Each structure stands twice: as structure tokens, then as C-alpha cells.
Amino acid sequence: MFWKRPKTEQGKAPAAPVVVWHKPKAEYYNIAAAAIKAEHTLIAGSTGCGKSTFLRSVVQALLSTCSPAEADLIVIDPKCTDLWRLDGLPQVRAYTDSKQAALRILEEVEAEIIAKQRQARAAGLDEYQGKALYILIDELNPLVRDKQIGKQIAAAIEQIVTLGRSSRVHLIAATQNPNRQTIPGNMADNCTCRFGLKCQTSYQSRAIVGQTGCEKLPRHGVALADLGGDFGAYAIPNVTPEDLRPLIAYWKSPASRSYKN
């Protein structure tokens, strides 16, 4: 006689076991934690000044504090940095280094924001209460300056930073050339957390943190930051790809999860 799966009183098979996620015992930098707590975050600085390094510290904070039950990540990496290593993590909904795929993903997030807002209103809530979504972009410049789809990408980003807060959608983006062409529309105004690393000109410094000074910074290790009105100079952690390996390995391992009926 073949074994048959037991049925519930309603005649349906019992539900699949629920995944219980266990957070790692890991350390992260408070300055990076400020970036993931903000509505949206913008990181800017000239080539080689450490934007990708700082973005890794943000990833470190996310992977240390957010289980897959608490947050999803979308990683858009037109610069083709080491962020490809995040692909396959249970938190990572999508990874791409393609501009066309990035546009499609951003437009899908736009639609998702509207759906979440309607869901919240239907429940009598002012804001969506479900899982957070973080969109990490390592280099805005090649996306918004693309001759064919740059304007569409910029428009999608503007919508996300304008409407995302009430839906727990957070954009964290880096750019090497902060100006009106590479920071779409009202993006700077909606990014309540802004980090200016070494910039080439005082104009770029004003574009990212609202005042001069970033052009005088050393090439590595320091940023001027506007953390929602709290302005100051901060040491930037030097997080390497090797520093992320244990966290990536943990979330991909069985140790990160257990199951219950």
C-alpha cells in the first residue's frame, strides 16, 4: 500500500513547514546602520574614493540585522563590482548588471509601491506594515545617462524616492559625478541621508551635501554627511569583499534557518 500524505479536517494536506530565520552573530558599523534606517540614502564621490567600499559596509549592516523575513534586497550593479556575490542570497530578490533589466525592475517596484499603498489603505493604515525592500544601486551615472532608456530610469527612480517611504521601500544609491544630470529631479531632496566622499569640485560637494568641503577631503576614509539635518564628518569603514564572505556563507547555509509546522 502506498503511503498517503495525511489530510486536515478540511480534507486538505497540511501546510508546508514555516521557515524560521536565525540572525548571525555579526558586527557592523553604526554609520552604515544610519544609511539603512534612513528613508533613502545617496553616496557620492570621485572615482576611487571608496563608494563601493562604503556600499559594502551598508550591505554588511543589512545582512547583520535583516533576515529574509524582514527585508528583500534588489541589487543593481551596472559597474559590475563585487556585489554579484550577493546573488543567490535568500534576501536578494534580484541582481542585475543590465540597464534594460534595471529599468524593468524599477518599473516593477513602482507598481509594487502603488499596490502596497492600496493594501495599507484597505487595512485602515497610513503606511504599509510588511516586509521592507532595499534597492542598492552601485553607480547611477551609466543608468540615468543612457541615451536610450536613461530618462525612463530617472523617472522611475524619482517615483520610488517620492512614494517609497510609506511602502517601506528604501533606495541606497552611489554616484561618482553628483550633479543635476546624474541625480534625477527631486532625488537629493528625498534622500534624507547623504554621504559626500572626496569630490572633484565644490559644485559637486554642494550637490551632494548642500555645502562645500567634500573637495578638500582626503581620498579615502572620511565623508561629510547630512544625516537628516545632522551634519558632520565621519570615518568611513573599510569593508572588503573578504569581510562579507562569512555573512554570505552564513545566509546560504542551513545554519541560518530551521523549520516548524
PDB file of C-alpha atoms in Angstrom:
ATOM      1  CA  MET A   1       0.000   0.000   0.000  1.00  0.00           C
ATOM      2  CA  PHE A   2       1.377   3.378  -0.952  1.00  0.00           C
ATOM      3  CA  TRP A   3       1.902   5.944   1.795  1.00  0.00           C
ATOM      4  CA  LYS A   4      -0.537   8.840   1.600  1.00  0.00           C
ATOM      5  CA  ARG A   5       0.077  12.299   2.994  1.00  0.00           C
ATOM      6  CA  PRO A   6      -2.266  12.877   5.983  1.00  0.00           C
ATOM      7  CA  LYS A   7      -5.101  15.330   5.472  1.00  0.00           C
ATOM      8  CA  THR A   8      -6.514  18.015   7.716  1.00  0.00           C
ATOM      9  CA  GLU A   9     -10.117  18.113   8.871  1.00  0.00           C
ATOM     10  CA  GLN A  10     -10.993  20.145   5.777  1.00  0.00           C
ATOM     11  CA  GLY A  11      -9.569  17.411   3.575  1.00  0.00           C
ATOM     12  CA  LYS A  12      -6.512  19.415   2.585  1.00  0.00           C
ATOM     13  CA  ALA A  13      -2.887  18.444   3.002  1.00  0.00           C
ATOM     14  CA  PRO A  14      -1.179  20.158   5.955  1.00  0.00           C
ATOM     15  CA  ALA A  15       0.690  23.356   5.235  1.00  0.00           C
ATOM     16  CA  ALA A  16       4.401  23.209   4.467  1.00  0.00           C
ATOM     17  CA  PRO A  17       6.745  23.885   7.389  1.00  0.00           C
ATOM     18  CA  VAL A  18       7.394  27.541   8.156  1.00  0.00           C
ATOM     19  CA  VAL A  19      10.968  28.760   7.809  1.00  0.00           C
ATOM     20  CA  VAL A  20      12.400  30.308  10.961  1.00  0.00           C
ATOM     21  CA  TRP A  21      15.369  32.561  10.191  1.00  0.00           C
ATOM     22  CA  HIS A  22      18.207  32.986  12.673  1.00  0.00           C
ATOM     23  CA  LYS A  23      20.335  36.128  12.511  1.00  0.00           C
ATOM     24  CA  PRO A  24      24.110  35.782  12.633  1.00  0.00           C
ATOM     25  CA  LYS A  25      26.251  36.975  15.500  1.00  0.00           C
ATOM     26  CA  ALA A  26      27.944  39.686  13.492  1.00  0.00           C
ATOM     27  CA  GLU A  27      29.235  43.217  13.961  1.00  0.00           C
ATOM     28  CA  TYR A  28      28.610  46.192  11.698  1.00  0.00           C
ATOM     29  CA  TYR A  29      29.373  49.907  11.636  1.00  0.00           C
ATOM     30  CA  ASN A  30      26.884  52.384  13.102  1.00  0.00           C
ATOM     31  CA  ILE A  31      27.477  54.856  10.307  1.00  0.00           C
ATOM     32  CA  ALA A  32      26.336  52.201   7.814  1.00  0.00           C
ATOM     33  CA  ALA A  33      23.334  51.413  10.006  1.00  0.00           C
ATOM     34  CA  ALA A  34      22.299  55.062   9.691  1.00  0.00           C
ATOM     35  CA  ALA A  35      22.094  54.559   5.936  1.00  0.00           C
ATOM     36  CA  ILE A  36      19.667  51.635   6.164  1.00  0.00           C
ATOM     37  CA  LYS A  37      17.461  53.372   8.738  1.00  0.00           C
ATOM     38  CA  ALA A  38      17.005  56.449   6.545  1.00  0.00           C
ATOM     39  CA  GLU A  39      14.178  56.911   4.054  1.00  0.00           C
ATOM     40  CA  HIS A  40      16.658  56.952   1.169  1.00  0.00           C
ATOM     41  CA  THR A  41      20.444  57.269   1.026  1.00  0.00           C
ATOM     42  CA  LEU A  42      22.759  58.855  -1.529  1.00  0.00           C
ATOM     43  CA  ILE A  43      26.531  58.258  -1.626  1.00  0.00           C
ATOM     44  CA  ALA A  44      28.727  60.345  -3.917  1.00  0.00           C
ATOM     45  CA  GLY A  45      32.394  60.889  -4.618  1.00  0.00           C
ATOM     46  CA  SER A  46      35.003  60.781  -7.361  1.00  0.00           C
ATOM     47  CA  THR A  47      36.348  57.576  -8.894  1.00  0.00           C
ATOM     48  CA  GLY A  48      38.421  55.519  -6.491  1.00  0.00           C
ATOM     49  CA  CYS A  49      37.407  57.370  -3.328  1.00  0.00           C
ATOM     50  CA  GLY A  50      35.667  54.373  -1.740  1.00  0.00           C
ATOM     51  CA  LYS A  51      31.973  54.485  -2.713  1.00  0.00           C
ATOM     52  CA  SER A  52      31.839  50.747  -3.370  1.00  0.00           C
ATOM     53  CA  THR A  53      33.712  50.122  -0.129  1.00  0.00           C
ATOM     54  CA  PHE A  54      31.161  52.153   1.778  1.00  0.00           C
ATOM     55  CA  LEU A  55      28.335  50.378  -0.023  1.00  0.00           C
ATOM     56  CA  ARG A  56      29.800  47.085   1.185  1.00  0.00           C
ATOM     57  CA  SER A  57      29.564  48.382   4.756  1.00  0.00           C
ATOM     58  CA  VAL A  58      25.879  49.086   4.134  1.00  0.00           C
ATOM     59  CA  VAL A  59      25.451  45.520   2.848  1.00  0.00           C
ATOM     60  CA  GLN A  60      27.261  44.273   5.952  1.00  0.00           C
ATOM     61  CA  ALA A  61      24.780  46.130   8.168  1.00  0.00           C
ATOM     62  CA  LEU A  62      21.812  44.822   6.186  1.00  0.00           C
ATOM     63  CA  LEU A  63      22.965  41.198   6.311  1.00  0.00           C
ATOM     64  CA  SER A  64      23.717  41.510  10.020  1.00  0.00           C
ATOM     65  CA  THR A  65      20.352  42.971  11.023  1.00  0.00           C
ATOM     66  CA  CYS A  66      17.757  41.906   8.445  1.00  0.00           C
ATOM     67  CA  SER A  67      16.605  38.327   7.979  1.00  0.00           C
ATOM     68  CA  PRO A  68      14.851  37.279   4.748  1.00  0.00           C
ATOM     69  CA  ALA A  69      11.584  37.543   6.682  1.00  0.00           C
ATOM     70  CA  GLU A  70      12.255  41.221   7.399  1.00  0.00           C
ATOM     71  CA  ALA A  71      13.709  42.614   4.186  1.00  0.00           C
ATOM     72  CA  ASP A  72      14.204  41.962   0.497  1.00  0.00           C
ATOM     73  CA  LEU A  73      17.138  43.341  -1.495  1.00  0.00           C
ATOM     74  CA  ILE A  74      17.375  44.338  -5.122  1.00  0.00           C
ATOM     75  CA  VAL A  75      20.937  44.878  -6.340  1.00  0.00           C
ATOM     76  CA  ILE A  76      21.530  46.931  -9.499  1.00  0.00           C
ATOM     77  CA  ASP A  77      25.209  46.860 -10.417  1.00  0.00           C
ATOM     78  CA  PRO A  78      25.969  48.432 -13.824  1.00  0.00           C
ATOM     79  CA  LYS A  79      29.563  48.959 -12.676  1.00  0.00           C
ATOM     80  CA  CYS A  80      29.934  45.178 -12.316  1.00  0.00           C
ATOM     81  CA  THR A  81      31.547  45.344  -8.887  1.00  0.00           C
ATOM     82  CA  ASP A  82      31.860  42.522  -6.370  1.00  0.00           C
ATOM     83  CA  LEU A  83      28.175  42.867  -5.455  1.00  0.00           C
ATOM     84  CA  TRP A  84      27.499  39.920  -7.777  1.00  0.00           C
ATOM     85  CA  ARG A  85      28.437  37.729  -4.800  1.00  0.00           C
ATOM     86  CA  LEU A  86      25.096  38.660  -3.219  1.00  0.00           C
ATOM     87  CA  ASP A  87      23.174  36.934  -5.997  1.00  0.00           C
ATOM     88  CA  GLY A  88      21.525  33.833  -4.607  1.00  0.00           C
ATOM     89  CA  LEU A  89      21.136  35.065  -1.034  1.00  0.00           C
ATOM     90  CA  PRO A  90      17.657  34.446   0.415  1.00  0.00           C
ATOM     91  CA  GLN A  91      17.255  38.217   0.955  1.00  0.00           C
ATOM     92  CA  VAL A  92      18.136  39.081  -2.647  1.00  0.00           C
ATOM     93  CA  ARG A  93      15.047  39.225  -4.834  1.00  0.00           C
ATOM     94  CA  ALA A  94      17.005  40.258  -7.920  1.00  0.00           C
ATOM     95  CA  TYR A  95      20.542  41.040  -9.044  1.00  0.00           C
ATOM     96  CA  THR A  96      21.399  42.607 -12.394  1.00  0.00           C
ATOM     97  CA  ASP A  97      24.196  44.434 -14.150  1.00  0.00           C
ATOM     98  CA  SER A  98      21.982  45.103 -17.189  1.00  0.00           C
ATOM     99  CA  LYS A  99      20.498  48.562 -17.773  1.00  0.00           C
ATOM    100  CA  GLN A 100      17.461  47.138 -19.549  1.00  0.00           C
ATOM    101  CA  ALA A 101      16.791  44.718 -16.692  1.00  0.00           C
ATOM    102  CA  ALA A 102      17.315  47.558 -14.208  1.00  0.00           C
ATOM    103  CA  LEU A 103      14.591  49.605 -15.918  1.00  0.00           C
ATOM    104  CA  ARG A 104      12.186  46.677 -15.849  1.00  0.00           C
ATOM    105  CA  ILE A 105      12.899  46.027 -12.158  1.00  0.00           C
ATOM    106  CA  LEU A 106      12.490  49.688 -11.181  1.00  0.00           C
ATOM    107  CA  GLU A 107       9.188  49.944 -13.029  1.00  0.00           C
ATOM    108  CA  GLU A 108       8.006  46.789 -11.251  1.00  0.00           C
ATOM    109  CA  VAL A 109       8.931  48.389  -7.920  1.00  0.00           C
ATOM    110  CA  GLU A 110       6.874  51.451  -8.907  1.00  0.00           C
ATOM    111  CA  ALA A 111       3.841  49.225  -9.398  1.00  0.00           C
ATOM    112  CA  GLU A 112       4.583  47.392  -6.159  1.00  0.00           C
ATOM    113  CA  ILE A 113       4.632  50.667  -4.219  1.00  0.00           C
ATOM    114  CA  ILE A 114       1.168  51.579  -5.517  1.00  0.00           C
ATOM    115  CA  ALA A 115      -0.127  48.109  -4.601  1.00  0.00           C
ATOM    116  CA  LYS A 116       1.314  48.368  -1.082  1.00  0.00           C
ATOM    117  CA  GLN A 117      -0.245  51.793  -0.580  1.00  0.00           C
ATOM    118  CA  ARG A 118      -3.648  50.440  -1.611  1.00  0.00           C
ATOM    119  CA  GLN A 119      -3.174  47.466   0.682  1.00  0.00           C
ATOM    120  CA  ALA A 120      -2.397  49.759   3.607  1.00  0.00           C
ATOM    121  CA  ARG A 121      -5.413  51.972   2.930  1.00  0.00           C
ATOM    122  CA  ALA A 122      -7.686  48.937   2.675  1.00  0.00           C
ATOM    123  CA  ALA A 123      -6.478  47.918   6.139  1.00  0.00           C
ATOM    124  CA  GLY A 124      -7.119  51.418   7.503  1.00  0.00           C
ATOM    125  CA  LEU A 125      -3.398  52.182   7.870  1.00  0.00           C
ATOM    126  CA  ASP A 126      -1.409  55.243   6.847  1.00  0.00           C
ATOM    127  CA  GLU A 127       1.681  53.195   5.999  1.00  0.00           C
ATOM    128  CA  TYR A 128       2.434  49.682   4.785  1.00  0.00           C
ATOM    129  CA  GLN A 129       3.443  47.395   7.670  1.00  0.00           C
ATOM    130  CA  GLY A 130       5.011  44.450   5.829  1.00  0.00           C
ATOM    131  CA  LYS A 131       8.500  43.490   4.786  1.00  0.00           C
ATOM    132  CA  ALA A 132      10.952  46.249   3.812  1.00  0.00           C
ATOM    133  CA  LEU A 133      12.555  46.461   0.384  1.00  0.00           C
ATOM    134  CA  TYR A 134      16.038  47.898  -0.195  1.00  0.00           C
ATOM    135  CA  ILE A 135      17.238  48.836  -3.664  1.00  0.00           C
ATOM    136  CA  LEU A 136      21.031  49.082  -3.898  1.00  0.00           C
ATOM    137  CA  ILE A 137      22.473  50.846  -6.949  1.00  0.00           C
ATOM    138  CA  ASP A 138      26.223  50.979  -7.411  1.00  0.00           C
ATOM    139  CA  GLU A 139      26.564  53.817  -9.882  1.00  0.00           C
ATOM    140  CA  LEU A 140      23.683  55.942 -11.050  1.00  0.00           C
ATOM    141  CA  ASN A 141      25.665  57.612 -13.825  1.00  0.00           C
ATOM    142  CA  PRO A 142      25.550  54.892 -16.534  1.00  0.00           C
ATOM    143  CA  LEU A 143      21.865  54.287 -15.808  1.00  0.00           C
ATOM    144  CA  VAL A 144      20.429  57.803 -15.968  1.00  0.00           C
ATOM    145  CA  ARG A 145      22.796  58.993 -18.703  1.00  0.00           C
ATOM    146  CA  ASP A 146      21.972  56.139 -21.082  1.00  0.00           C
ATOM    147  CA  LYS A 147      20.823  57.682 -24.382  1.00  0.00           C
ATOM    148  CA  GLN A 148      18.034  55.179 -24.973  1.00  0.00           C
ATOM    149  CA  ILE A 149      16.475  54.487 -21.568  1.00  0.00           C
ATOM    150  CA  GLY A 150      18.156  56.943 -19.177  1.00  0.00           C
ATOM    151  CA  LYS A 151      15.115  59.237 -18.941  1.00  0.00           C
ATOM    152  CA  GLN A 152      12.846  56.300 -18.167  1.00  0.00           C
ATOM    153  CA  ILE A 153      15.191  55.057 -15.445  1.00  0.00           C
ATOM    154  CA  ALA A 154      15.438  58.554 -13.946  1.00  0.00           C
ATOM    155  CA  ALA A 155      11.640  58.872 -13.931  1.00  0.00           C
ATOM    156  CA  ALA A 156      11.254  55.505 -12.177  1.00  0.00           C
ATOM    157  CA  ILE A 157      13.830  56.461  -9.545  1.00  0.00           C
ATOM    158  CA  GLU A 158      12.051  59.768  -8.921  1.00  0.00           C
ATOM    159  CA  GLN A 159       8.776  57.946  -8.329  1.00  0.00           C
ATOM    160  CA  ILE A 160      10.415  55.457  -5.980  1.00  0.00           C
ATOM    161  CA  VAL A 161      12.090  58.083  -3.799  1.00  0.00           C
ATOM    162  CA  THR A 162       8.941  60.201  -3.755  1.00  0.00           C
ATOM    163  CA  LEU A 163       6.450  57.457  -2.902  1.00  0.00           C
ATOM    164  CA  GLY A 164       8.571  54.710  -1.375  1.00  0.00           C
ATOM    165  CA  ARG A 165       8.687  55.819   2.253  1.00  0.00           C
ATOM    166  CA  SER A 166       5.090  54.919   3.060  1.00  0.00           C
ATOM    167  CA  SER A 167       5.623  51.493   1.488  1.00  0.00           C
ATOM    168  CA  ARG A 168       8.893  50.689   3.298  1.00  0.00           C
ATOM    169  CA  VAL A 169      10.852  50.881   0.042  1.00  0.00           C
ATOM    170  CA  HIS A 170      14.327  52.363   0.500  1.00  0.00           C
ATOM    171  CA  LEU A 171      16.768  53.405  -2.211  1.00  0.00           C
ATOM    172  CA  ILE A 172      20.514  53.386  -1.478  1.00  0.00           C
ATOM    173  CA  ALA A 173      22.492  54.650  -4.466  1.00  0.00           C
ATOM    174  CA  ALA A 174      26.051  55.699  -5.263  1.00  0.00           C
ATOM    175  CA  THR A 175      27.309  58.037  -7.980  1.00  0.00           C
ATOM    176  CA  GLN A 176      30.735  59.321  -8.978  1.00  0.00           C
ATOM    177  CA  ASN A 177      29.515  62.561 -10.517  1.00  0.00           C
ATOM    178  CA  PRO A 178      26.867  64.282  -8.378  1.00  0.00           C
ATOM    179  CA  ASN A 179      25.088  66.929 -10.444  1.00  0.00           C
ATOM    180  CA  ARG A 180      21.643  67.687 -11.852  1.00  0.00           C
ATOM    181  CA  GLN A 181      22.162  65.281 -14.728  1.00  0.00           C
ATOM    182  CA  THR A 182      23.134  62.259 -12.615  1.00  0.00           C
ATOM    183  CA  ILE A 183      20.862  62.850  -9.606  1.00  0.00           C
ATOM    184  CA  PRO A 184      17.332  62.655 -11.028  1.00  0.00           C
ATOM    185  CA  GLY A 185      14.976  65.527 -10.216  1.00  0.00           C
ATOM    186  CA  ASN A 186      13.950  65.576  -6.582  1.00  0.00           C
ATOM    187  CA  MET A 187      16.102  62.624  -5.583  1.00  0.00           C
ATOM    188  CA  ALA A 188      18.504  64.673  -3.459  1.00  0.00           C
ATOM    189  CA  ASP A 189      15.607  66.271  -1.574  1.00  0.00           C
ATOM    190  CA  ASN A 190      14.069  62.885  -0.778  1.00  0.00           C
ATOM    191  CA  CYS A 191      17.367  61.278   0.261  1.00  0.00           C
ATOM    192  CA  THR A 192      17.415  62.215   3.940  1.00  0.00           C
ATOM    193  CA  CYS A 193      20.804  60.538   4.383  1.00  0.00           C
ATOM    194  CA  ARG A 194      23.595  61.821   2.116  1.00  0.00           C
ATOM    195  CA  PHE A 195      27.291  60.989   2.203  1.00  0.00           C
ATOM    196  CA  GLY A 196      29.857  63.041   0.323  1.00  0.00           C
ATOM    197  CA  LEU A 197      33.242  61.401  -0.080  1.00  0.00           C
ATOM    198  CA  LYS A 198      36.131  63.056  -1.888  1.00  0.00           C
ATOM    199  CA  CYS A 199      34.701  65.151  -4.750  1.00  0.00           C
ATOM    200  CA  GLN A 200      36.500  66.897  -7.569  1.00  0.00           C
ATOM    201  CA  THR A 201      34.795  70.282  -7.209  1.00  0.00           C
ATOM    202  CA  SER A 202      32.959  72.421  -4.689  1.00  0.00           C
ATOM    203  CA  TYR A 203      29.932  72.304  -7.018  1.00  0.00           C
ATOM    204  CA  GLN A 204      29.765  68.521  -6.637  1.00  0.00           C
ATOM    205  CA  SER A 205      30.101  68.884  -2.868  1.00  0.00           C
ATOM    206  CA  ARG A 206      27.118  71.237  -2.748  1.00  0.00           C
ATOM    207  CA  ALA A 207      25.137  68.872  -4.971  1.00  0.00           C
ATOM    208  CA  ILE A 208      25.540  66.004  -2.509  1.00  0.00           C
ATOM    209  CA  VAL A 209      25.651  67.563   0.989  1.00  0.00           C
ATOM    210  CA  GLY A 210      24.445  71.109   0.371  1.00  0.00           C
ATOM    211  CA  GLN A 211      27.737  72.839   1.104  1.00  0.00           C
ATOM    212  CA  THR A 212      31.373  72.885   0.098  1.00  0.00           C
ATOM    213  CA  GLY A 213      34.054  70.810   1.760  1.00  0.00           C
ATOM    214  CA  CYS A 214      33.991  67.398   0.088  1.00  0.00           C
ATOM    215  CA  GLU A 215      36.527  68.663  -2.469  1.00  0.00           C
ATOM    216  CA  LYS A 216      39.006  69.144   0.402  1.00  0.00           C
ATOM    217  CA  LEU A 217      38.660  65.683   1.907  1.00  0.00           C
ATOM    218  CA  PRO A 218      41.429  63.083   1.745  1.00  0.00           C
ATOM    219  CA  ARG A 219      40.983  60.496  -0.985  1.00  0.00           C
ATOM    220  CA  HIS A 220      39.950  57.727   1.409  1.00  0.00           C
ATOM    221  CA  GLY A 221      38.480  57.229   4.847  1.00  0.00           C
ATOM    222  CA  VAL A 222      36.386  60.345   5.523  1.00  0.00           C
ATOM    223  CA  ALA A 223      33.000  61.629   4.372  1.00  0.00           C
ATOM    224  CA  LEU A 224      30.907  64.687   5.079  1.00  0.00           C
ATOM    225  CA  ALA A 225      27.375  63.568   5.785  1.00  0.00           C
ATOM    226  CA  ASP A 226      23.948  65.046   6.213  1.00  0.00           C
ATOM    227  CA  LEU A 227      22.006  62.544   8.312  1.00  0.00           C
ATOM    228  CA  GLY A 228      18.574  64.081   8.191  1.00  0.00           C
ATOM    229  CA  GLY A 229      19.760  67.521   9.283  1.00  0.00           C
ATOM    230  CA  ASP A 230      22.604  66.270  11.476  1.00  0.00           C
ATOM    231  CA  PHE A 231      25.714  67.391   9.574  1.00  0.00           C
ATOM    232  CA  GLY A 232      29.248  66.255  10.328  1.00  0.00           C
ATOM    233  CA  ALA A 233      32.415  64.465   9.270  1.00  0.00           C
ATOM    234  CA  TYR A 234      32.521  60.695   9.694  1.00  0.00           C
ATOM    235  CA  ALA A 235      35.109  57.963   9.341  1.00  0.00           C
ATOM    236  CA  ILE A 236      34.160  55.532   6.573  1.00  0.00           C
ATOM    237  CA  PRO A 237      34.733  51.839   7.358  1.00  0.00           C
ATOM    238  CA  ASN A 238      36.991  49.873   5.052  1.00  0.00           C
ATOM    239  CA  VAL A 239      34.848  46.801   4.426  1.00  0.00           C
ATOM    240  CA  THR A 240      36.420  44.404   1.921  1.00  0.00           C
ATOM    241  CA  PRO A 241      34.806  41.602  -0.108  1.00  0.00           C
ATOM    242  CA  GLU A 242      36.517  39.177   2.267  1.00  0.00           C
ATOM    243  CA  ASP A 243      34.735  40.820   5.215  1.00  0.00           C
ATOM    244  CA  LEU A 244      31.392  39.943   3.628  1.00  0.00           C
ATOM    245  CA  ARG A 245      32.242  36.316   2.871  1.00  0.00           C
ATOM    246  CA  PRO A 246      31.288  34.919   6.317  1.00  0.00           C
ATOM    247  CA  LEU A 247      27.899  36.660   6.222  1.00  0.00           C
ATOM    248  CA  ILE A 248      27.197  35.486   2.682  1.00  0.00           C
ATOM    249  CA  ALA A 249      28.219  31.931   3.581  1.00  0.00           C
ATOM    250  CA  TYR A 250      26.031  32.018   6.696  1.00  0.00           C
ATOM    251  CA  TRP A 251      22.848  33.068   4.882  1.00  0.00           C
ATOM    252  CA  LYS A 252      23.411  30.418   2.221  1.00  0.00           C
ATOM    253  CA  SER A 253      23.948  27.688   4.832  1.00  0.00           C
ATOM    254  CA  PRO A 254      21.378  25.538   6.678  1.00  0.00           C
ATOM    255  CA  ALA A 255      22.526  27.158   9.940  1.00  0.00           C
ATOM    256  CA  SER A 256      20.579  30.313   9.038  1.00  0.00           C
ATOM    257  CA  ARG A 257      17.197  28.587   9.148  1.00  0.00           C
ATOM    258  CA  SER A 258      15.129  25.959  10.861  1.00  0.00           C
ATOM    259  CA  TYR A 259      11.570  24.790  10.308  1.00  0.00           C
ATOM    260  CA  LYS A 260       8.387  24.421  12.299  1.00  0.00           C
ATOM    261  CA  ASN A 261       4.982  23.056  11.413  1.00  0.00           C
TER     262      ASN A 261
END
